CSV table of C-alpha atoms in Angstrom, one decimal:
chain,number,residue,atom,x,y,z
A,99,MET,CA,-1.7,-9.9,2.9
A,100,THR,CA,-4.3,-13.0,2.7
A,101,ALA,CA,-6.7,-13.1,5.7
A,102,LEU,CA,-6.6,-16.8,7.5
A,103,THR,CA,-9.5,-18.3,9.9
A,104,LEU,CA,-9.2,-21.8,11.6
A,105,SER,CA,-12.8,-22.6,10.4
A,106,THR,CA,-15.1,-25.3,12.7
A,107,ALA,CA,-17.4,-24.9,9.1
A,108,GLY,CA,-18.1,-28.1,7.4
A,109,ALA,CA,-16.9,-28.7,3.8
A,110,ALA,CA,-20.1,-28.9,2.7
A,111,THR,CA,-21.6,-26.0,4.1
A,112,LEU,CA,-19.0,-23.2,3.8
A,113,ARG,CA,-19.4,-20.6,1.5
A,114,ALA,CA,-16.5,-20.3,-0.5
A,115,ASP,CA,-15.6,-20.1,-4.4
A,116,ALA,CA,-13.4,-23.0,-4.2
A,117,ILE,CA,-12.8,-25.9,-2.3
A,118,VAL,CA,-9.2,-27.1,-1.7
A,119,VAL,CA,-8.9,-31.3,-1.4
A,120,GLY,CA,-6.8,-33.6,-1.6
A,121,VAL,CA,-5.6,-37.0,-3.6
A,122,ALA,CA,-3.0,-39.3,-3.3
A,123,LYS,CA,-1.5,-42.4,-4.8
A,124,GLY,CA,-2.9,-45.3,-2.6
A,125,ALA,CA,-0.5,-48.2,-1.8
A,126,GLY,CA,0.4,-51.5,-4.1
A,127,PRO,CA,0.6,-51.1,-7.9
A,128,LYS,CA,-3.6,-51.3,-8.2
A,129,ALA,CA,-4.5,-49.3,-5.5
A,130,GLY,CA,-5.5,-46.5,-8.1
A,131,THR,CA,-6.0,-42.7,-6.4
A,132,VAL,CA,-7.3,-42.2,-2.7
A,133,VAL,CA,-9.5,-39.1,-1.2
A,134,ALA,CA,-7.2,-37.9,1.2
A,135,PRO,CA,-8.6,-37.5,4.7
A,136,GLY,CA,-10.1,-34.1,5.6
A,137,ALA,CA,-12.1,-34.0,2.1
A,138,GLU,CA,-14.7,-36.7,3.4
A,139,ALA,CA,-18.1,-34.4,2.9
A,140,VAL,CA,-17.0,-33.7,-0.3
A,141,ASP,CA,-16.5,-37.6,-1.4
A,142,LYS,CA,-20.1,-37.6,0.5
A,143,ALA,CA,-21.0,-34.9,-2.3
A,144,PHE,CA,-20.0,-36.4,-5.5
A,145,GLY,CA,-21.8,-39.5,-4.3
A,146,GLY,CA,-18.5,-41.8,-2.7
A,147,LYS,CA,-16.4,-41.7,-6.3
A,148,LEU,CA,-14.5,-38.6,-6.6
A,149,ALA,CA,-11.7,-40.3,-6.8
A,150,GLY,CA,-13.0,-42.3,-10.0
A,151,VAL,CA,-14.0,-38.8,-11.5
A,152,LEU,CA,-10.6,-37.3,-11.0
A,153,GLU,CA,-9.1,-40.5,-12.3
A,154,THR,CA,-11.7,-40.0,-15.6
A,155,LEU,CA,-10.2,-36.3,-15.4
A,156,GLY,CA,-5.9,-37.7,-15.5
A,157,ALA,CA,-5.5,-37.3,-11.9
A,158,SER,CA,-2.9,-39.5,-10.4
A,159,GLY,CA,-2.3,-37.8,-7.5
A,160,ALA,CA,1.4,-37.0,-8.0
A,161,GLU,CA,2.5,-34.4,-6.0
A,162,GLY,CA,2.1,-30.5,-7.6
A,163,GLU,CA,-0.5,-32.4,-9.8
A,164,VAL,CA,-3.8,-29.7,-9.9
A,165,THR,CA,-7.6,-30.4,-11.2
A,166,LYS,CA,-9.9,-28.3,-10.8
A,167,LEU,CA,-14.1,-29.7,-11.1
A,168,PRO,CA,-16.9,-28.0,-10.9
A,169,SER,CA,-19.3,-29.4,-7.8
A,170,PRO,CA,-22.6,-31.6,-7.8
A,171,SER,CA,-25.6,-29.9,-5.5
A,172,GLY,CA,-24.7,-30.8,-1.7
A,173,LEU,CA,-21.5,-28.4,-2.3
A,174,LYS,CA,-21.6,-24.5,-1.3
A,175,ALA,CA,-18.2,-23.9,-3.0
A,176,PRO,CA,-18.9,-24.2,-6.6
A,177,VAL,CA,-15.4,-25.0,-7.8
A,178,VAL,CA,-13.4,-28.2,-6.4
A,179,LEU,CA,-9.9,-28.3,-6.9
A,180,ALA,CA,-8.0,-31.1,-6.1
A,181,VAL,CA,-4.0,-30.3,-5.2
A,182,GLY,CA,-2.2,-34.0,-5.5
A,183,LEU,CA,0.2,-35.3,-2.2
A,184,GLY,CA,1.9,-37.9,-4.2
A,185,ARG,CA,2.7,-41.4,-2.8
A,186,ALA,CA,-0.1,-42.1,0.6
A,187,PRO,CA,1.5,-42.7,4.2
A,188,GLU,CA,1.4,-45.9,5.4
A,189,LYS,CA,-1.2,-46.8,8.3
A,190,ASP,CA,-0.9,-45.0,11.2
A,191,GLU,CA,1.8,-42.4,9.7
A,192,ALA,CA,0.8,-39.2,9.0
A,193,PHE,CA,1.8,-36.7,5.3
A,194,ALA,CA,4.8,-35.3,5.7
A,195,ALA,CA,4.5,-31.5,6.8
A,196,GLU,CA,6.6,-30.5,4.0
A,197,VAL,CA,3.8,-31.9,1.6
A,198,LEU,CA,1.1,-30.8,3.2
A,199,ARG,CA,3.1,-27.0,2.9
A,200,SER,CA,3.8,-27.7,-0.9
A,201,ALA,CA,0.2,-29.0,-1.6
A,202,ALA,CA,-1.1,-25.7,-0.4
A,203,GLY,CA,1.1,-23.5,-1.9
A,204,THR,CA,-0.3,-25.6,-5.1
A,205,ALA,CA,-3.6,-24.2,-4.5
A,206,ALA,CA,-3.3,-21.0,-3.9
A,207,ARG,CA,-1.1,-20.2,-6.5
A,208,ALA,CA,-4.1,-22.0,-8.8
A,209,LEU,CA,-6.6,-19.8,-7.2
A,210,HIS,CA,-5.2,-16.7,-8.2
A,211,GLY,CA,-8.0,-14.0,-8.6
A,212,THR,CA,-10.4,-16.2,-6.5
A,213,LYS,CA,-11.4,-14.4,-3.1
A,214,LYS,CA,-12.0,-17.1,-1.1
A,215,ALA,CA,-11.0,-21.2,-0.6
A,216,ALA,CA,-11.6,-23.2,2.2
A,217,PHE,CA,-8.9,-25.7,2.2
A,218,ALA,CA,-10.0,-29.5,3.3
A,219,LEU,CA,-6.6,-31.0,3.2
A,220,PRO,CA,-5.3,-33.9,6.1
A,221,VAL,CA,-5.3,-31.9,9.6
A,222,GLU,CA,-4.2,-34.3,12.6
A,223,ALA,CA,-2.1,-32.0,14.3
A,224,ALA,CA,-1.3,-28.7,15.1
A,225,GLU,CA,2.3,-29.8,13.0
A,226,ASP,CA,-0.2,-29.8,10.0
A,227,VAL,CA,-1.9,-26.9,10.8
A,228,ALA,CA,1.5,-25.0,10.6
A,229,ALA,CA,1.9,-26.6,7.2
A,230,ILE,CA,-0.9,-25.9,6.0
A,231,ALA,CA,-1.1,-22.2,6.8
A,232,GLU,CA,1.7,-21.0,5.9
A,233,GLY,CA,1.8,-23.1,2.6
A,234,ALA,CA,-1.0,-21.5,1.6
A,235,LEU,CA,-0.1,-18.1,2.7
A,236,LEU,CA,3.0,-18.6,0.9
A,237,GLY,CA,1.6,-19.2,-2.6
A,238,ALA,CA,-1.2,-16.3,-2.2
A,239,TYR,CA,1.8,-14.3,-3.4
A,240,ALA,CA,2.7,-11.9,-5.9
A,241,PHE,CA,4.5,-8.8,-6.8
A,242,THR,CA,3.0,-6.4,-9.3
A,243,ALA,CA,3.6,-3.0,-7.7
A,244,TYR,CA,5.5,-2.3,-10.5
A,245,GLN,CA,2.5,-4.1,-13.2
A,246,ASP,CA,-0.4,-0.7,-14.1
A,247,GLY,CA,-0.5,0.2,-10.4
A,248,GLY,CA,-1.5,-3.8,-9.7
A,249,LYS,CA,-4.7,-3.9,-11.7
A,250,SER,CA,-4.1,-5.6,-14.5
A,251,ALA,CA,-3.1,-8.3,-13.1
A,252,LYS,CA,-4.5,-11.3,-11.1
A,253,ALA,CA,-5.2,-10.9,-7.2
A,254,PRO,CA,-3.5,-13.0,-4.9
A,255,LEU,CA,-6.5,-15.3,-3.3
A,256,ALA,CA,-7.4,-12.9,-0.6
A,257,ASP,CA,-9.2,-15.2,1.8
A,258,ILE,CA,-8.5,-19.0,3.3
A,259,ALA,CA,-10.5,-21.1,5.6
A,260,LEU,CA,-8.4,-24.0,6.6
A,261,LEU,CA,-10.6,-26.9,8.2
A,262,GLY,CA,-10.0,-29.5,10.4
A,263,ALA,CA,-8.2,-27.0,12.7
A,264,LYS,CA,-9.6,-26.5,16.0
A,265,PRO,CA,-10.0,-22.4,16.5
A,266,ARG,CA,-10.2,-22.8,20.3
A,267,ASP,CA,-7.5,-25.4,20.2
A,268,LYS,CA,-4.1,-23.5,22.5
A,269,ALA,CA,-1.6,-25.0,20.0
A,270,HIS,CA,-3.7,-24.6,16.8
A,271,LYS,CA,-4.6,-21.2,17.1
A,272,ALA,CA,-0.4,-20.9,17.7
A,273,ALA,CA,0.5,-22.7,14.9
A,274,ALA,CA,-1.7,-20.2,13.0
A,275,GLU,CA,-0.8,-17.3,14.3
A,276,ARG,CA,2.7,-18.1,13.8
A,277,ALA,CA,2.2,-19.1,10.2
A,278,VAL,CA,0.7,-15.5,9.7
A,279,MET,CA,3.2,-13.5,10.5
A,280,LEU,CA,6.1,-15.8,9.6
A,281,ALA,CA,4.4,-15.7,5.9
A,282,GLU,CA,4.1,-11.9,6.1
A,283,GLU,CA,7.7,-11.4,6.7
A,284,ILE,CA,8.6,-13.2,3.8
A,285,ASN,CA,6.6,-12.4,1.8
A,286,ARG,CA,8.0,-8.9,2.2
A,287,ALA,CA,11.0,-10.3,2.3
A,288,ARG,CA,9.9,-11.5,-1.4
A,289,ASP,CA,9.1,-7.8,-2.4
A,290,LEU,CA,12.7,-6.3,-1.5
A,291,VAL,CA,14.3,-8.7,-3.0
A,292,ASN,CA,11.5,-8.2,-6.4
A,293,THR,CA,11.8,-4.4,-5.8
A,294,PRO,CA,14.0,-2.5,-9.3
A,295,PRO,CA,17.5,-1.5,-7.9
A,296,ASN,CA,16.8,2.0,-9.1
A,297,ASP,CA,14.0,1.8,-6.0
A,298,LEU,CA,15.8,0.2,-3.6
A,299,TYR,CA,19.3,1.0,-2.9
A,300,PRO,CA,21.2,1.1,0.5
A,301,GLU,CA,19.8,4.1,2.0
A,302,SER,CA,15.9,3.0,1.4
A,303,PHE,CA,16.7,-0.3,2.2
A,304,ALA,CA,17.5,1.4,5.6
A,305,ALA,CA,14.3,3.6,5.3
A,306,VAL,CA,12.6,0.5,5.0
A,307,ALA,CA,14.2,-1.1,7.8
A,308,THR,CA,13.8,2.0,10.5
A,309,ALA,CA,10.7,2.1,9.6
A,310,ALA,CA,9.5,-1.6,10.4
A,311,GLY,CA,12.0,-1.0,13.8
A,312,LYS,CA,9.1,1.4,14.9
A,313,GLU,CA,6.8,-0.2,14.0
A,314,HIS,CA,7.4,-3.6,15.7
A,315,GLY,CA,9.4,-2.0,18.9
A,316,VAL,CA,12.5,-3.1,16.9
A,317,LYS,CA,16.3,-1.1,17.4
A,318,VAL,CA,18.0,0.7,14.7
A,319,GLN,CA,20.8,1.7,14.2
A,320,VAL,CA,22.1,3.1,10.3
A,321,LEU,CA,25.8,3.9,9.9
A,322,ASP,CA,26.1,6.1,6.9
A,323,GLU,CA,28.8,7.0,5.0
A,324,LYS,CA,30.2,9.6,6.7
A,325,ALA,CA,30.1,6.9,9.9
A,326,LEU,CA,31.3,3.7,8.3
A,327,THR,CA,34.4,6.1,7.1
A,328,LYS,CA,35.1,7.2,10.5
A,329,GLY,CA,34.6,3.7,12.0
A,330,GLY,CA,37.2,2.0,9.3
A,331,TYR,CA,35.1,0.0,7.7
A,332,GLY,CA,37.5,-0.7,4.4
A,333,GLY,CA,35.4,-3.4,3.2
A,334,ILE,CA,31.5,-1.8,2.9
A,335,LEU,CA,33.1,1.1,1.8
A,336,GLY,CA,35.5,-0.4,-1.0
A,337,VAL,CA,32.6,-2.2,-2.4
A,338,GLY,CA,30.4,1.1,-2.6
A,339,THR,CA,32.7,3.3,-3.7
A,340,GLY,CA,31.8,3.6,-7.4
A,341,SER,CA,28.4,4.5,-7.1
A,342,ALA,CA,25.9,7.1,-6.5
A,343,ASN,CA,24.4,5.7,-4.2
A,344,ALA,CA,26.2,5.4,-1.2
A,345,PRO,CA,26.1,2.1,1.5
A,346,ARG,CA,25.1,2.1,4.4
A,347,LEU,CA,25.6,-0.7,7.5
A,348,VAL,CA,22.2,-1.5,9.3
A,349,ARG,CA,21.7,-3.2,13.0
A,350,ILE,CA,18.8,-3.9,13.5
A,351,ALA,CA,18.6,-5.2,17.5
A,352,TYR,CA,15.6,-7.6,18.9
A,353,THR,CA,15.9,-8.1,22.9
A,354,HIS,CA,13.9,-9.8,25.2
A,355,PRO,CA,14.4,-9.3,29.2
A,356,ALA,CA,14.0,-13.0,30.0
A,357,ALA,CA,17.0,-13.8,27.2
A,358,ALA,CA,19.3,-16.5,28.4
A,359,LYS,CA,20.9,-16.4,25.1
A,360,SER,CA,22.1,-14.1,22.2
A,361,LEU,CA,22.2,-14.6,18.1
A,362,ALA,CA,23.4,-12.2,15.3
A,363,TYR,CA,22.3,-12.7,11.8
A,364,VAL,CA,24.7,-11.3,9.2
A,365,GLY,CA,22.7,-10.4,5.7
A,366,LYS,CA,24.9,-9.5,2.5
A,367,GLY,CA,23.2,-6.5,1.2
A,368,ILE,CA,24.5,-5.6,-2.4
A,369,THR,CA,21.5,-3.6,-3.9
A,370,TYR,CA,22.5,-3.7,-7.2
A,371,ASP,CA,25.5,-5.8,-8.3
A,372,SER,CA,27.0,-5.2,-11.4
A,373,GLY,CA,30.5,-6.8,-10.7
A,374,GLY,CA,32.4,-3.3,-10.5
A,375,ILE,CA,34.9,-2.9,-12.5
A,376,SER,CA,35.4,-6.7,-13.1
A,377,LEU,CA,31.6,-6.3,-14.6
A,378,LYS,CA,29.7,-9.1,-15.4
A,379,PRO,CA,28.6,-10.1,-18.9
A,380,ALA,CA,25.3,-9.9,-20.2
A,381,GLY,CA,23.1,-12.5,-19.7
A,382,HIS,CA,24.5,-12.5,-15.9
A,383,ASN,CA,23.7,-9.2,-14.8
A,384,GLU,CA,20.1,-9.0,-15.4
A,385,THR,CA,18.9,-10.8,-12.3
A,386,MET,CA,21.8,-8.8,-9.9
A,387,LYS,CA,18.6,-7.2,-8.0
A,388,CYS,CA,18.3,-10.1,-6.0
A,389,ASP,CA,22.0,-10.2,-4.2
A,390,MET,CA,20.7,-8.2,-1.5
A,391,ALA,CA,18.4,-12.0,-0.5
A,392,GLY,CA,20.6,-12.4,2.2
A,393,ALA,CA,19.9,-9.0,3.9
A,394,ALA,CA,16.5,-9.3,3.6
A,395,ALA,CA,16.4,-12.8,4.9
A,396,VAL,CA,18.5,-10.7,8.3
A,397,PHE,CA,15.6,-9.2,8.4
A,398,ALA,CA,12.5,-10.8,8.3
A,399,ALA,CA,13.6,-13.0,10.5
A,400,VAL,CA,14.7,-10.4,13.2
A,401,VAL,CA,11.4,-9.0,12.5
A,402,THR,CA,9.8,-12.2,12.8
A,403,ALA,CA,11.8,-12.8,16.4
A,404,ALA,CA,10.3,-9.9,17.6
A,405,ARG,CA,7.3,-10.2,16.6
A,406,LEU,CA,6.6,-14.3,18.4
A,407,GLY,CA,7.8,-12.4,21.5
A,408,LEU,CA,11.0,-15.4,21.6
A,409,LYS,CA,13.5,-15.1,24.8
A,410,VAL,CA,16.1,-14.9,23.0
A,411,ASN,CA,18.4,-11.7,21.7
A,412,VAL,CA,18.7,-11.9,18.0
A,413,THR,CA,20.1,-8.7,16.5
A,414,GLY,CA,20.7,-8.5,12.7
A,415,TRP,CA,23.6,-6.5,10.6
A,416,LEU,CA,22.3,-5.6,6.9
A,417,ALA,CA,25.7,-4.7,5.3
A,418,LEU,CA,24.1,-2.4,2.3
A,419,ALA,CA,26.2,-1.4,-0.7
A,420,GLU,CA,25.4,-0.8,-4.6
A,421,ASN,CA,28.7,-2.6,-6.5
A,422,MET,CA,28.7,-0.5,-10.0
A,423,PRO,CA,32.1,0.7,-12.3
A,424,SER,CA,33.4,4.2,-12.4
A,425,GLY,CA,35.9,6.3,-11.9
A,426,THR,CA,35.8,6.1,-8.0
A,427,ALA,CA,35.0,2.6,-8.2
A,428,THR,CA,37.3,0.0,-6.1
A,429,ARG,CA,40.5,-1.3,-9.1
A,430,PRO,CA,41.4,-5.7,-9.1
A,431,GLY,CA,44.8,-4.9,-7.5
A,432,ASP,CA,43.5,-2.8,-4.9
A,433,VAL,CA,44.0,-3.5,-1.0
A,434,LEU,CA,41.6,-2.3,1.5
A,435,ARG,CA,41.7,-2.1,4.6
A,436,MET,CA,38.7,-3.8,6.5
A,437,TYR,CA,37.6,-3.3,10.1
A,438,SER,CA,39.3,-5.6,11.8
A,439,GLY,CA,42.6,-4.5,10.5
A,440,LYS,CA,43.8,-7.1,8.0
A,441,THR,CA,44.3,-5.8,4.7
A,442,VAL,CA,42.3,-7.6,1.9
A,443,GLU,CA,43.8,-7.5,-2.0
A,444,VAL,CA,41.2,-7.3,-3.9
A,445,LEU,CA,41.7,-9.9,-7.3
A,446,ASN,CA,38.1,-9.5,-8.3
A,447,THR,CA,35.9,-6.6,-7.6
A,448,ASP,CA,32.9,-8.9,-8.6
A,449,ALA,CA,33.8,-11.1,-5.2
A,450,GLU,CA,32.3,-8.1,-3.4
A,451,GLY,CA,30.5,-9.7,-1.2
A,452,ARG,CA,32.4,-11.6,1.0
A,453,LEU,CA,34.4,-7.8,1.7
A,454,VAL,CA,30.8,-6.1,3.1
A,455,LEU,CA,30.2,-9.6,5.4
A,456,ALA,CA,33.9,-9.1,6.5
A,457,ASP,CA,33.2,-5.3,8.0
A,458,ALA,CA,30.0,-7.2,8.9
A,459,LEU,CA,31.3,-10.2,10.8
A,460,ALA,CA,34.2,-8.6,12.7
A,461,LYS,CA,31.7,-6.2,14.2
A,462,ALA,CA,29.0,-8.3,15.1
A,463,SER,CA,31.6,-10.5,16.7
A,464,GLU,CA,32.5,-7.3,19.2
A,465,GLU,CA,29.0,-8.1,20.8
A,466,ASN,CA,30.0,-12.2,21.8
A,467,PRO,CA,26.7,-13.6,21.3
A,468,ASP,CA,26.2,-17.2,21.5
A,469,ALA,CA,26.5,-17.6,17.6
A,470,ILE,CA,26.8,-15.2,14.2
A,471,VAL,CA,25.2,-16.9,11.1
A,472,ASP,CA,25.6,-15.3,7.7
A,473,VAL,CA,23.5,-15.6,4.8
A,474,ALA,CA,24.5,-14.5,1.2
A,475,THR,CA,23.6,-15.0,-2.9
A,476,LEU,CA,27.6,-15.4,-2.3
A,477,THR,CA,29.3,-17.9,-5.1
A,478,GLY,CA,27.9,-19.3,-8.7
A,479,ALA,CA,30.2,-22.3,-7.4
A,480,MET,CA,27.3,-22.7,-4.5
A,481,MET,CA,24.7,-23.4,-7.4
A,482,MET,CA,27.2,-25.1,-9.4
A,483,ALA,CA,27.5,-28.1,-6.3
A,484,LEU,CA,23.9,-28.2,-5.3
A,485,GLY,CA,21.5,-26.1,-7.6
A,486,ASN,CA,18.7,-23.8,-7.4
A,487,ARG,CA,17.0,-25.5,-4.8
A,488,THR,CA,19.4,-26.0,-1.8
A,489,PHE,CA,21.4,-23.9,-0.1
A,490,GLY,CA,25.2,-24.7,1.5
A,491,VAL,CA,25.8,-24.7,4.9
A,492,MET,CA,29.3,-24.2,6.3
A,493,ALA,CA,30.6,-23.4,10.2
A,494,ASN,CA,33.6,-23.4,12.2
A,495,ASP,CA,31.7,-25.8,14.4
A,496,ASP,CA,30.7,-29.3,12.9
A,497,ALA,CA,27.8,-30.0,15.6
A,498,PHE,CA,26.7,-26.4,15.1
A,499,ARG,CA,26.6,-26.8,11.2
A,500,THR,CA,24.6,-29.9,11.6
A,501,ALA,CA,22.2,-27.9,14.0
A,502,VAL,CA,21.7,-25.5,11.0
A,503,HIS,CA,21.4,-28.4,8.4
A,504,GLU,CA,18.7,-29.9,10.5
A,505,THR,CA,16.8,-26.9,11.7
A,506,ALA,CA,16.5,-25.5,7.4
A,507,GLU,CA,14.6,-29.7,7.2
A,508,GLU,CA,12.5,-29.0,9.7
A,509,ALA,CA,11.8,-25.7,8.8
A,510,GLY,CA,11.2,-27.2,5.2
A,511,GLU,CA,13.9,-25.3,3.8
A,512,GLN,CA,16.6,-27.7,1.6
A,513,SER,CA,20.2,-27.4,2.3
A,514,TRP,CA,23.7,-29.4,2.7
A,515,PRO,CA,26.3,-29.3,5.1
A,516,MET,CA,30.3,-28.6,3.4
A,517,PRO,CA,33.1,-28.4,4.2
A,518,LEU,CA,36.0,-25.9,4.7
A,519,PRO,CA,39.3,-27.6,3.7
A,520,ALA,CA,42.1,-26.5,5.5
A,521,ASP,CA,43.9,-27.0,2.2
A,522,LEU,CA,42.1,-24.4,0.2
A,523,ARG,CA,42.6,-21.4,2.3
A,524,LYS,CA,46.5,-21.6,0.7
A,525,GLY,CA,45.1,-19.7,-2.1
A,526,MET,CA,43.9,-16.8,-0.8
A,527,ASP,CA,47.7,-16.1,0.3
A,528,SER,CA,48.9,-12.5,-1.1
A,529,PRO,CA,52.1,-11.0,-1.5
A,530,THR,CA,51.2,-7.6,-0.6
A,531,ALA,CA,48.0,-8.0,2.0
A,532,ASP,CA,46.6,-10.1,4.8
A,533,ILE,CA,44.5,-12.2,2.1
A,534,ALA,CA,43.3,-12.2,-1.6
A,535,ASN,CA,39.2,-11.6,-1.9
A,536,MET,CA,40.0,-14.8,-4.7
A,537,GLY,CA,41.5,-18.7,-4.1
A,538,GLU,CA,41.6,-21.6,-6.2
A,539,ARG,CA,39.1,-21.9,-9.1
A,540,MET,CA,38.0,-25.2,-8.0
A,541,GLY,CA,35.8,-25.4,-5.1
A,542,GLY,CA,34.9,-21.3,-5.2
A,543,GLY,CA,31.8,-21.6,-3.1
A,544,LEU,CA,34.4,-23.4,-0.3
A,545,VAL,CA,37.4,-20.5,-0.3
A,546,ALA,CA,34.7,-18.0,0.3
A,547,GLY,CA,33.5,-19.7,3.5
A,548,LEU,CA,37.1,-19.8,4.5
A,549,PHE,CA,37.8,-16.0,3.9
A,550,LEU,CA,34.5,-15.1,5.6
A,551,LYS,CA,35.2,-17.5,8.5
A,552,GLU,CA,39.3,-15.1,8.9
A,553,PHE,CA,36.6,-12.4,9.8
A,554,VAL,CA,34.7,-14.2,12.7
A,555,GLY,CA,35.8,-13.4,16.0
A,556,GLU,CA,38.2,-15.9,18.3
A,557,GLY,CA,36.1,-18.6,20.1
A,558,ILE,CA,32.4,-17.6,18.3
A,559,THR,CA,30.2,-20.4,16.9
A,560,TRP,CA,29.8,-18.9,13.4
A,561,ALA,CA,27.7,-20.8,10.2
A,562,HIS,CA,27.2,-19.5,6.8
A,563,LEU,CA,24.2,-20.2,4.8
A,564,ASP,CA,24.7,-19.9,0.7
A,565,ILE,CA,21.9,-19.2,-0.6
A,566,ALA,CA,22.7,-18.1,-4.4
A,567,GLY,CA,20.8,-20.9,-5.9
A,568,PRO,CA,17.7,-20.7,-3.9
A,569,ALA,CA,16.8,-16.9,-3.2
A,570,TYR,CA,15.7,-16.1,-6.8
A,571,ASN,CA,14.2,-18.1,-8.6
A,572,GLU,CA,14.4,-17.6,-12.4
A,573,GLY,CA,12.0,-20.5,-13.5
A,574,ALA,CA,8.5,-21.4,-13.1
A,575,PRO,CA,6.9,-20.9,-9.9
A,576,PHE,CA,6.4,-24.3,-8.2
A,577,GLY,CA,4.6,-25.5,-4.4
A,578,TYR,CA,4.1,-21.8,-2.2
A,579,THR,CA,7.4,-20.6,-4.1
A,580,PRO,CA,7.0,-17.9,-7.1
A,581,LYS,CA,9.1,-16.8,-9.7
A,582,GLY,CA,11.5,-14.3,-8.3
A,583,GLY,CA,12.3,-13.9,-5.3
A,584,THR,CA,11.4,-16.7,-2.8
A,585,GLY,CA,12.1,-15.5,1.1
A,586,SER,CA,15.3,-18.1,0.9
A,587,ALA,CA,16.5,-18.2,4.8
A,588,VAL,CA,14.1,-16.9,6.5
A,589,ARG,CA,11.9,-19.5,7.8
A,590,THR,CA,15.9,-21.6,8.9
A,591,LEU,CA,16.7,-18.5,10.9
A,592,VAL,CA,13.3,-18.4,12.5
A,593,ARG,CA,13.2,-21.5,13.5
A,594,LEU,CA,16.8,-21.6,14.6
A,595,ALA,CA,15.8,-18.5,17.4
A,596,GLU,CA,13.2,-20.6,18.3
A,597,ARG,CA,14.6,-23.7,19.3
A,598,THR,CA,17.8,-21.4,21.2
A,599,ALA,CA,15.3,-20.3,23.0
A,600,ASP,CA,13.6,-22.8,23.6
A,601,GLY,CA,17.6,-24.0,25.1
A,602,ASP,CA,17.8,-27.0,22.0
A,603,LEU,CA,20.7,-25.0,20.9
A,604,GLY,CA,23.8,-24.5,23.5
């Protein structure tokens, strides 16, 4: 993991391989490019002409833009990396946290193969320290475990010195420490999502959770196939029955002695989704190792809450199974008796995530938490609706849906509130069972949410995050987001736990 320090050294005197500065678009049509606060010493080394030099090299200050140039005499670092921040804020305003987070991540990605970099970006408050630290640490990520022992690929940036922060300031120090813990767990979630399914299957995922529980003092309970059968978990068993790798239900619980509230997080953990008997066509199954991203997010969020010592009880439920076709697989037309006692007619075995989640939601409801949030790469329909960078938020309580949406935005994750129209429920009526696992094609993401709602305990506040779009980035890296697993929803879940601990929710 990349090291982070808050440094009191000046930008001109700190020994590093590169120094990162911000550049923005000035206000007004003729304002040109401006050097952002934090880079005054660097600009001075350029004789006050850094903005002009950057413009000559084609820099405009646009967000995500990177310009490297050799340092002049007067700077210890041999390279200056200027990263675009977009439009400069108005007087008496500051750069938005997400702008700083994204810029720091862009710079860190551009510095792969570099040992140490100093970040001289605008810092006015602890929130800026948090944003820059998070972005830089998340940008300094690479998954190289299967690439020649990791030796042939460029290593991520090894050491980050954050300038402008105050190491002795309690708020600045706390912000940096939180960023380190959060980034470590997000990157752990990314590693899990990126791990190939021949190495990550329900049993091995459960082993990872068990090891983390021992490390961070979190209680972990694993239900294997025998316990699942005895307990009547027909949804999880029905999905996993076609695979040689048996399913698991993992309960990972963090408790605080002074906690007044409790949260339950439920994660879909399909370690590989072939579609089962309703087999996915070629072109749609190559990245299906990512179908456990919801469980990875829940796991990472609970561990982060424990490491932060939040005054809230957080329990994670990881519903783990592998969805494979075989002679023992569930068939379209089969009826499963779920943990809740309800029966489900399976019309499509590729709508399996809602089946494992249904059992986990019912089980989580028995503990009567103040709120349940489930996270899942659930539907392609949500991707069609919201694209690849935004997750949908549904809930059985409008105020809670708004709170989750606002929490996500505060944490820097794009989300959008979605409805649960009652008229779509009729499409899941079954002549054979209590409910079918499929309904109307149009609004499929909302139909899936309505299905899950059926398994939430009466009177319990619940929200559903469909992260099908942002959980796995098949395109080019951007900001602090790598190609592959992204760690989507971890920041939202952690921030939600913090707000609950602070009494801001419920």
